[in-house]
PDB file of C-alpha atoms and ligand atoms in Angstrom:
ATOM      1  CA  MET A   1      11.812   9.932 -37.838  1.00 47.00           C
ATOM      2  CA  ILE A   2      10.104  13.254 -38.618  1.00 52.00           C
ATOM      3  CA  SER A   3       6.512  13.457 -37.474  1.00 54.00           C
ATOM      4  CA  GLU A   4       4.343  14.952 -40.203  1.00 54.00           C
ATOM      5  CA  PRO A   5       2.023  17.803 -39.257  1.00 56.00           C
ATOM      6  CA  ALA A   6      -1.478  16.907 -40.310  1.00 55.00           C
ATOM      7  CA  LEU A   7      -4.321  18.964 -41.633  1.00 58.00           C
ATOM      8  CA  GLN A   8      -6.962  19.549 -39.020  1.00 56.00           C
ATOM      9  CA  PRO A   9      -9.067  16.365 -38.979  1.00 61.00           C
ATOM     10  CA  PHE A  10     -11.495  15.849 -41.825  1.00 66.00           C
ATOM     11  CA  SER A  11     -12.689  12.802 -43.637  1.00 74.00           C
ATOM     12  CA  PRO A  12     -10.426  11.022 -46.142  1.00 81.00           C
ATOM     13  CA  SER A  13     -13.339  11.028 -48.582  1.00 86.00           C
ATOM     14  CA  ALA A  14     -13.520  14.850 -48.366  1.00 85.00           C
ATOM     15  CA  LEU A  15      -9.790  15.018 -49.106  1.00 87.00           C
ATOM     16  CA  GLN A  16     -10.142  12.623 -52.035  1.00 91.00           C
ATOM     17  CA  HIS A  17     -13.069  14.618 -53.413  1.00 92.00           C
ATOM     18  CA  PHE A  18     -11.022  17.816 -53.073  1.00 95.00           C
ATOM     19  CA  ARG A  19      -8.061  16.267 -54.890  1.00 95.00           C
ATOM     20  CA  THR A  20     -10.160  15.120 -57.825  1.00 96.00           C
ATOM     21  CA  SER A  21     -11.921  18.503 -58.034  1.00 95.00           C
ATOM     22  CA  LEU A  22      -8.645  20.337 -58.707  1.00 97.00           C
ATOM     23  CA  ARG A  23      -7.031  21.067 -62.078  1.00 97.00           C
ATOM     24  CA  SER A  24      -3.733  21.331 -60.205  1.00 93.00           C
ATOM     25  CA  GLN A  25      -1.683  19.103 -57.920  1.00 94.00           C
ATOM     26  CA  LEU A  26      -2.462  18.548 -54.249  1.00 96.00           C
ATOM     27  CA  LEU A  27       0.781  17.585 -52.521  1.00 95.00           C
ATOM     28  CA  LEU A  28       0.700  15.868 -49.130  1.00 93.00           C
ATOM     29  CA  PRO A  29       3.702  15.083 -46.873  1.00 93.00           C
ATOM     30  CA  GLY A  30       5.657  12.134 -48.229  1.00 94.00           C
ATOM     31  CA  GLU A  31       4.336  12.489 -51.778  1.00 94.00           C
ATOM     32  CA  PRO A  32       6.696  13.135 -54.717  1.00 96.00           C
ATOM     33  CA  GLY A  33       7.209  16.877 -55.179  1.00 96.00           C
ATOM     34  CA  TYR A  34       6.211  17.818 -51.610  1.00 96.00           C
ATOM     35  CA  GLU A  35       9.748  18.502 -50.350  1.00 97.00           C
ATOM     36  CA  ASP A  36      10.579  20.780 -53.303  1.00 97.00           C
ATOM     37  CA  ALA A  37       7.237  22.561 -53.040  1.00 97.00           C
ATOM     38  CA  ARG A  38       7.877  23.572 -49.417  1.00 97.00           C
ATOM     39  CA  LYS A  39      11.188  25.277 -50.224  1.00 97.00           C
ATOM     40  CA  ILE A  40      11.120  29.075 -50.263  1.00 97.00           C
ATOM     41  CA  HIS A  41      13.709  31.787 -50.891  1.00 97.00           C
ATOM     42  CA  ASN A  42      14.865  31.936 -47.257  1.00 97.00           C
ATOM     43  CA  ALA A  43      16.332  28.451 -46.756  1.00 97.00           C
ATOM     44  CA  MET A  44      16.367  28.967 -42.964  1.00 97.00           C
ATOM     45  CA  ILE A  45      12.580  28.570 -42.934  1.00 97.00           C
ATOM     46  CA  ASP A  46      11.763  24.882 -42.414  1.00 96.00           C
ATOM     47  CA  ARG A  47       7.998  24.485 -42.131  1.00 96.00           C
ATOM     48  CA  ARG A  48       5.951  21.432 -43.034  1.00 96.00           C
ATOM     49  CA  PRO A  49       2.491  22.270 -44.345  1.00 95.00           C
ATOM     50  CA  GLY A  50      -0.181  19.590 -44.085  1.00 93.00           C
ATOM     51  CA  ALA A  51      -0.975  20.132 -47.777  1.00 94.00           C
ATOM     52  CA  ILE A  52       0.210  22.274 -50.675  1.00 97.00           C
ATOM     53  CA  VAL A  53      -2.143  23.145 -53.537  1.00 98.00           C
ATOM     54  CA  ARG A  54      -0.172  24.204 -56.611  1.00 98.00           C
ATOM     55  CA  CYS A  55      -2.951  26.213 -58.185  1.00 98.00           C
ATOM     56  CA  ALA A  56      -3.260  26.185 -61.977  1.00 98.00           C
ATOM     57  CA  GLY A  57      -5.880  28.932 -62.090  1.00 98.00           C
ATOM     58  CA  VAL A  58      -8.541  30.881 -60.228  1.00 98.00           C
ATOM     59  CA  ALA A  59     -10.872  27.872 -60.010  1.00 97.00           C
ATOM     60  CA  ASP A  60      -8.258  26.042 -57.932  1.00 98.00           C
ATOM     61  CA  VAL A  61      -7.908  29.066 -55.641  1.00 98.00           C
ATOM     62  CA  ILE A  62     -11.675  29.200 -55.122  1.00 97.00           C
ATOM     63  CA  ALA A  63     -11.837  25.429 -54.490  1.00 97.00           C
ATOM     64  CA  SER A  64      -8.979  25.665 -51.967  1.00 97.00           C
ATOM     65  CA  ILE A  65     -10.537  28.559 -50.056  1.00 97.00           C
ATOM     66  CA  ARG A  66     -13.895  26.766 -49.909  1.00 95.00           C
ATOM     67  CA  PHE A  67     -12.297  23.495 -48.803  1.00 95.00           C
ATOM     68  CA  ALA A  68     -10.245  25.256 -46.115  1.00 94.00           C
ATOM     69  CA  ARG A  69     -13.285  27.129 -44.850  1.00 94.00           C
ATOM     70  CA  ASP A  70     -15.544  24.055 -44.807  1.00 91.00           C
ATOM     71  CA  ASN A  71     -12.898  22.009 -42.971  1.00 90.00           C
ATOM     72  CA  GLU A  72     -11.583  24.830 -40.737  1.00 90.00           C
ATOM     73  CA  VAL A  73      -8.063  24.497 -42.119  1.00 91.00           C
ATOM     74  CA  THR A  74      -5.475  27.252 -41.566  1.00 93.00           C
ATOM     75  CA  VAL A  75      -4.136  28.609 -44.872  1.00 96.00           C
ATOM     76  CA  SER A  76      -1.119  30.552 -46.046  1.00 97.00           C
ATOM     77  CA  VAL A  77      -0.764  32.149 -49.492  1.00 97.00           C
ATOM     78  CA  ARG A  78       2.404  31.785 -51.507  1.00 98.00           C
ATOM     79  CA  GLY A  79       3.396  33.936 -54.475  1.00 97.00           C
ATOM     80  CA  THR A  80       7.035  33.353 -55.358  1.00 97.00           C
ATOM     81  CA  GLY A  81       8.040  32.739 -51.728  1.00 97.00           C
ATOM     82  CA  HIS A  82      10.405  35.703 -51.252  1.00 96.00           C
ATOM     83  CA  ASN A  83       9.019  37.003 -47.966  1.00 96.00           C
ATOM     84  CA  VAL A  84      12.042  36.745 -45.672  1.00 95.00           C
ATOM     85  CA  ALA A  85      10.002  35.749 -42.606  1.00 96.00           C
ATOM     86  CA  GLY A  86       8.487  32.894 -44.611  1.00 97.00           C
ATOM     87  CA  ILE A  87       4.863  33.887 -44.070  1.00 96.00           C
ATOM     88  CA  SER A  88       3.922  32.085 -47.283  1.00 97.00           C
ATOM     89  CA  LEU A  89       4.468  28.731 -45.516  1.00 97.00           C
ATOM     90  CA  CYS A  90       2.377  27.474 -42.609  1.00 95.00           C
ATOM     91  CA  ASP A  91       3.215  24.564 -40.308  1.00 93.00           C
ATOM     92  CA  GLY A  92       0.366  22.110 -40.728  1.00 91.00           C
ATOM     93  CA  GLY A  93      -2.524  23.801 -42.521  1.00 93.00           C
ATOM     94  CA  MET A  94      -2.681  24.342 -46.274  1.00 96.00           C
ATOM     95  CA  VAL A  95      -0.488  26.399 -48.581  1.00 97.00           C
ATOM     96  CA  ILE A  96      -2.356  27.972 -51.488  1.00 98.00           C
ATOM     97  CA  ASP A  97       0.612  28.109 -53.845  1.00 98.00           C
ATOM     98  CA  LEU A  98       0.143  30.573 -56.719  1.00 98.00           C
ATOM     99  CA  SER A  99       3.673  30.279 -58.120  1.00 98.00           C
ATOM    100  CA  ALA A 100       2.624  28.259 -61.191  1.00 97.00           C
ATOM    101  CA  MET A 101       0.122  30.906 -62.332  1.00 98.00           C
ATOM    102  CA  LYS A 102       2.227  32.723 -64.917  1.00 98.00           C
ATOM    103  CA  GLY A 103      -0.156  34.353 -67.390  1.00 98.00           C
ATOM    104  CA  ILE A 104       0.692  37.885 -68.626  1.00 98.00           C
ATOM    105  CA  HIS A 105      -1.348  40.026 -71.017  1.00 98.00           C
ATOM    106  CA  VAL A 106      -0.013  43.422 -72.082  1.00 98.00           C
ATOM    107  CA  ASP A 107      -2.393  46.056 -73.465  1.00 98.00           C
ATOM    108  CA  PRO A 108      -0.017  48.478 -75.242  1.00 98.00           C
ATOM    109  CA  ALA A 109      -2.774  50.987 -76.065  1.00 98.00           C
ATOM    110  CA  ALA A 110      -3.746  51.275 -72.398  1.00 97.00           C
ATOM    111  CA  ARG A 111      -0.083  51.120 -71.291  1.00 97.00           C
ATOM    112  CA  ALA A 112      -1.219  48.503 -68.775  1.00 97.00           C
ATOM    113  CA  ALA A 113      -0.810  44.800 -68.134  1.00 98.00           C
ATOM    114  CA  ARG A 114      -2.761  42.097 -66.365  1.00 98.00           C
ATOM    115  CA  ALA A 115      -0.618  39.391 -64.773  1.00 98.00           C
ATOM    116  CA  GLU A 116      -1.192  36.304 -62.656  1.00 98.00           C
ATOM    117  CA  PRO A 117       0.201  36.030 -59.115  1.00 97.00           C
ATOM    118  CA  GLY A 118       3.119  33.673 -59.826  1.00 98.00           C
ATOM    119  CA  VAL A 119       4.754  36.153 -62.206  1.00 98.00           C
ATOM    120  CA  THR A 120       8.108  37.693 -61.243  1.00 98.00           C
ATOM    121  CA  TRP A 121       9.176  41.254 -62.064  1.00 97.00           C
ATOM    122  CA  ALA A 122      11.732  39.950 -64.579  1.00 97.00           C
ATOM    123  CA  GLU A 123       9.010  38.003 -66.405  1.00 98.00           C
ATOM    124  CA  LEU A 124       6.618  40.962 -66.429  1.00 97.00           C
ATOM    125  CA  ASN A 125       9.268  43.388 -67.659  1.00 96.00           C
ATOM    126  CA  TYR A 126      10.325  40.957 -70.394  1.00 97.00           C
ATOM    127  CA  GLU A 127       6.792  41.050 -71.818  1.00 98.00           C
ATOM    128  CA  LEU A 128       6.461  44.825 -71.319  1.00 98.00           C
ATOM    129  CA  GLN A 129       9.745  45.624 -73.045  1.00 97.00           C
ATOM    130  CA  ALA A 130       8.441  44.112 -76.288  1.00 98.00           C
ATOM    131  CA  PHE A 131       6.149  47.180 -76.351  1.00 98.00           C
ATOM    132  CA  ASP A 132       8.746  49.695 -75.048  1.00 97.00           C
ATOM    133  CA  LEU A 133       7.022  49.700 -71.668  1.00 97.00           C
ATOM    134  CA  ALA A 134       8.279  49.036 -68.134  1.00 95.00           C
ATOM    135  CA  ALA A 135       6.700  48.620 -64.703  1.00 94.00           C
ATOM    136  CA  THR A 136       7.781  50.172 -61.451  1.00 92.00           C
ATOM    137  CA  GLY A 137       8.436  46.986 -59.481  1.00 91.00           C
ATOM    138  CA  GLY A 138      11.326  45.803 -57.300  1.00 92.00           C
ATOM    139  CA  PHE A 139      15.089  46.105 -57.697  1.00 94.00           C
ATOM    140  CA  VAL A 140      15.502  42.317 -57.973  1.00 95.00           C
ATOM    141  CA  GLY A 141      13.888  40.485 -60.893  1.00 95.00           C
ATOM    142  CA  THR A 142      13.204  37.217 -59.049  1.00 95.00           C
ATOM    143  CA  THR A 143      10.751  38.747 -56.565  1.00 96.00           C
ATOM    144  CA  GLY A 144       7.046  38.160 -57.116  1.00 96.00           C
ATOM    145  CA  ILE A 145       4.626  40.817 -58.288  1.00 97.00           C
ATOM    146  CA  GLY A 146       1.999  39.788 -55.688  1.00 95.00           C
ATOM    147  CA  GLY A 147       3.791  40.035 -52.361  1.00 95.00           C
ATOM    148  CA  LEU A 148       5.980  42.939 -53.469  1.00 95.00           C
ATOM    149  CA  THR A 149       3.034  45.044 -54.639  1.00 95.00           C
ATOM    150  CA  LEU A 150       0.939  44.313 -51.532  1.00 93.00           C
ATOM    151  CA  GLY A 151       3.933  45.384 -49.433  1.00 92.00           C
ATOM    152  CA  GLY A 152       4.204  48.725 -51.274  1.00 93.00           C
ATOM    153  CA  GLY A 153       7.033  47.810 -53.638  1.00 93.00           C
ATOM    154  CA  LEU A 154      10.173  49.936 -53.926  1.00 94.00           C
ATOM    155  CA  GLY A 155      12.148  49.831 -57.170  1.00 94.00           C
ATOM    156  CA  GLY A 156      14.422  51.780 -59.479  1.00 92.00           C
ATOM    157  CA  MET A 157      11.641  54.058 -60.779  1.00 93.00           C
ATOM    158  CA  VAL A 158      10.169  54.970 -57.385  1.00 94.00           C
ATOM    159  CA  ARG A 159      11.222  58.643 -57.483  1.00 94.00           C
ATOM    160  CA  LYS A 160       9.561  59.279 -60.828  1.00 95.00           C
ATOM    161  CA  HIS A 161       6.610  56.862 -60.793  1.00 94.00           C
ATOM    162  CA  GLY A 162       6.072  55.937 -57.134  1.00 95.00           C
ATOM    163  CA  CYS A 163       5.788  52.493 -55.586  1.00 95.00           C
ATOM    164  CA  ALA A 164       4.407  49.403 -57.328  1.00 95.00           C
ATOM    165  CA  LEU A 165       1.225  49.726 -55.276  1.00 94.00           C
ATOM    166  CA  ASP A 166       0.702  53.312 -56.508  1.00 94.00           C
ATOM    167  CA  ASN A 167       0.443  51.871 -60.029  1.00 95.00           C
ATOM    168  CA  LEU A 168      -1.977  49.030 -59.244  1.00 95.00           C
ATOM    169  CA  LEU A 169      -5.149  49.611 -61.285  1.00 94.00           C
ATOM    170  CA  SER A 170      -7.170  46.629 -60.103  1.00 94.00           C
ATOM    171  CA  ALA A 171      -6.854  43.247 -58.453  1.00 94.00           C
ATOM    172  CA  ASP A 172      -8.924  40.097 -58.775  1.00 95.00           C
ATOM    173  CA  VAL A 173      -9.577  38.991 -55.200  1.00 94.00           C
ATOM    174  CA  VAL A 174     -10.917  35.640 -54.004  1.00 95.00           C
ATOM    175  CA  THR A 175     -12.718  36.451 -50.776  1.00 94.00           C
ATOM    176  CA  ALA A 176     -12.904  34.228 -47.690  1.00 93.00           C
ATOM    177  CA  ASP A 177     -16.336  33.015 -48.818  1.00 93.00           C
ATOM    178  CA  GLY A 178     -14.899  31.890 -52.159  1.00 93.00           C
ATOM    179  CA  GLN A 179     -16.201  34.667 -54.422  1.00 94.00           C
ATOM    180  CA  LEU A 180     -14.064  36.231 -57.150  1.00 95.00           C
ATOM    181  CA  LEU A 181     -14.362  40.032 -57.092  1.00 93.00           C
ATOM    182  CA  ARG A 182     -12.513  42.684 -59.072  1.00 91.00           C
ATOM    183  CA  ALA A 183     -11.238  45.440 -56.777  1.00 90.00           C
ATOM    184  CA  ARG A 184     -10.649  48.628 -58.775  1.00 87.00           C
ATOM    185  CA  SER A 185      -8.783  51.818 -58.004  1.00 84.00           C
ATOM    186  CA  ASP A 186     -11.580  54.032 -59.433  1.00 79.00           C
ATOM    187  CA  HIS A 187     -13.653  55.338 -56.549  1.00 67.00           C
ATOM    188  CA  ASP A 188     -16.927  55.073 -58.470  1.00 64.00           C
ATOM    189  CA  GLN A 189     -16.487  51.363 -59.263  1.00 65.00           C
ATOM    190  CA  SER A 190     -17.966  48.537 -57.232  1.00 64.00           C
ATOM    191  CA  HIS A 191     -15.597  46.752 -54.848  1.00 69.00           C
ATOM    192  CA  HIS A 192     -13.423  49.859 -54.425  1.00 67.00           C
ATOM    193  CA  HIS A 193     -13.458  48.955 -50.698  1.00 72.00           C
ATOM    194  CA  LEU A 194     -11.544  45.762 -51.574  1.00 73.00           C
ATOM    195  CA  TYR A 195      -8.959  47.836 -53.427  1.00 74.00           C
ATOM    196  CA  ALA A 196      -8.584  49.892 -50.251  1.00 70.00           C
ATOM    197  CA  ASP A 197      -8.038  46.614 -48.364  1.00 73.00           C
ATOM    198  CA  CYS A 198      -5.135  45.847 -50.743  1.00 69.00           C
ATOM    199  CA  LEU A 199      -3.609  49.193 -49.740  1.00 63.00           C
ATOM    200  CA  ILE A 200      -4.199  48.529 -46.048  1.00 61.00           C
ATOM    201  CA  SER A 201      -2.553  45.073 -46.306  1.00 59.00           C
ATOM    202  CA  SER A 202       0.708  46.854 -47.046  1.00 46.00           C
TER     203      SER A 202
HETATM  204  C1  LIG B   1      16.105  38.902 -52.827  1.00 82.03           C
HETATM  205  C2  LIG B   1      14.988  39.844 -52.440  1.00 82.03           C
HETATM  206  C3  LIG B   1      14.917  41.092 -53.025  1.00 82.03           C
HETATM  207  C4  LIG B   1      13.892  41.988 -52.688  1.00 82.03           C
HETATM  208  N1  LIG B   1      13.853  43.211 -53.290  1.00 82.03           N
HETATM  209  C5  LIG B   1      12.844  44.065 -53.006  1.00 82.03           C
HETATM  210  C6  LIG B   1      12.766  45.340 -53.664  1.00 82.03           C
HETATM  211  O1  LIG B   1      13.606  45.706 -54.470  1.00 82.03           O
HETATM  212  N2  LIG B   1      11.724  46.140 -53.366  1.00 82.03           N
HETATM  213  C7  LIG B   1      10.762  45.768 -52.459  1.00 82.03           C
HETATM  214  O2  LIG B   1       9.825  46.541 -52.243  1.00 82.03           O
HETATM  215  N3  LIG B   1      10.806  44.571 -51.821  1.00 82.03           N
HETATM  216  C8  LIG B   1      11.828  43.723 -52.070  1.00 82.03           C
HETATM  217  N4  LIG B   1      11.890  42.507 -51.433  1.00 82.03           N
HETATM  218  C9  LIG B   1      10.837  42.143 -50.485  1.00 82.03           C
HETATM  219  C10 LIG B   1       9.681  41.486 -51.259  1.00 82.03           C
HETATM  220  O3  LIG B   1       8.892  42.489 -51.833  1.00 82.03           O
HETATM  221  C11 LIG B   1       8.794  40.663 -50.321  1.00 82.03           C
HETATM  222  O4  LIG B   1       9.577  39.618 -49.798  1.00 82.03           O
HETATM  223  C12 LIG B   1       7.562  40.108 -51.040  1.00 82.03           C
HETATM  224  O5  LIG B   1       6.744  39.476 -50.074  1.00 82.03           O
HETATM  225  C13 LIG B   1       7.910  39.128 -52.129  1.00 82.03           C
HETATM  226  O6  LIG B   1       6.764  38.770 -52.872  1.00 82.03           O
HETATM  227  P1  LIG B   1       6.352  37.237 -53.052  1.00 82.03           P
HETATM  228  O7  LIG B   1       5.139  37.182 -53.945  1.00 82.03           O
HETATM  229  O8  LIG B   1       7.528  36.411 -53.430  1.00 82.03           O
HETATM  230  O9  LIG B   1       5.920  36.919 -51.547  1.00 82.03           O
HETATM  231  P2  LIG B   1       5.593  35.522 -50.853  1.00 82.03           P
HETATM  232  O10 LIG B   1       6.683  35.231 -49.883  1.00 82.03           O
HETATM  233  O11 LIG B   1       5.245  34.464 -51.838  1.00 82.03           O
HETATM  234  O12 LIG B   1       4.271  35.928 -50.092  1.00 82.03           O
HETATM  235  C14 LIG B   1       4.328  36.747 -48.957  1.00 82.03           C
HETATM  236  C15 LIG B   1       2.909  37.075 -48.544  1.00 82.03           C
HETATM  237  O13 LIG B   1       2.357  38.043 -49.443  1.00 82.03           O
HETATM  238  C16 LIG B   1       0.968  37.789 -49.586  1.00 82.03           C
HETATM  239  N5  LIG B   1       0.688  37.497 -50.996  1.00 82.03           N
HETATM  240  C17 LIG B   1       1.583  37.266 -51.991  1.00 82.03           C
HETATM  241  N6  LIG B   1       0.943  37.122 -53.156  1.00 82.03           N
HETATM  242  C18 LIG B   1      -0.383  37.235 -52.889  1.00 82.03           C
HETATM  243  C19 LIG B   1      -1.569  37.165 -53.678  1.00 82.03           C
HETATM  244  N7  LIG B   1      -1.526  36.967 -54.996  1.00 82.03           N
HETATM  245  N8  LIG B   1      -2.764  37.323 -53.076  1.00 82.03           N
HETATM  246  C20 LIG B   1      -2.838  37.546 -51.742  1.00 82.03           C
HETATM  247  N9  LIG B   1      -1.750  37.632 -50.935  1.00 82.03           N
HETATM  248  C21 LIG B   1      -0.547  37.474 -51.506  1.00 82.03           C
HETATM  249  C22 LIG B   1       0.624  36.604 -48.709  1.00 82.03           C
HETATM  250  O14 LIG B   1       0.230  37.046 -47.430  1.00 82.03           O
HETATM  251  C23 LIG B   1       1.951  35.896 -48.607  1.00 82.03           C
HETATM  252  O15 LIG B   1       2.026  35.073 -47.482  1.00 82.03           O
HETATM  253  C24 LIG B   1      12.914  41.608 -51.729  1.00 82.03           C
HETATM  254  C25 LIG B   1      12.980  40.339 -51.138  1.00 82.03           C
HETATM  255  C26 LIG B   1      14.004  39.462 -51.479  1.00 82.03           C
HETATM  256  C27 LIG B   1      14.080  38.117 -50.822  1.00 82.03           C
END
């Protein structure tokens, strides 16, 4: 029998309240969908989170961060799960799974796009190509825009247009205290320090 890692102790009523507050699914060990949700690209990684939140939008991310903070739960963040070391999955703790967040909006006039963190490079380029645009992302279409960009991001256009991170204009960041802030590359904009943190995280 496999022993299930638990979340750090907190009351069942807090967990129930958290579940009902979400727009998305909260998956606990043994529940339908849990085993599939803990699979990542590197099949050698076999970790069993105490809970997986499959976020539907920013409100779920904020709720998850606040719940984790209030209950002192370890978290990991999952984009499309391609990090080879498997850092998107924690043992015990809570996975904030962003892979279902797939929104993409292209602004052809600005030659820019805004995309949610579960989007892959193939999905982003599909939308961009409708406007004769392309993004400098990774070589492999299945990798996620989030983890790849935060890691620098080397792709086929790197010599001409630089890394993915060089082309990041702004990022919406949910901070550890559950606030949503927009970190912008322009030095004169508020929260530029958070943009610098995105660069440092690489
Ligand atoms: C088959 C394959 C091909 C690859 N090709 C390339 C390539 O051509 N060029 C290249 O540069 N790299 C490449 N990589 C490496 C890839 O960029 C990294 O593995 C990257 O982490 C994948 O992004 P992801 O969103 O899937 O990461 P995940 O594994 O989901 O996440 C890894 C970590 O990134 C952070 N993270 C991800 N998204 C967010 C977010 N929205 N907010 C905050 N933190 C976040 C979290 O700390 C998370 O734990 C490749 C990897 C694989 C497996």
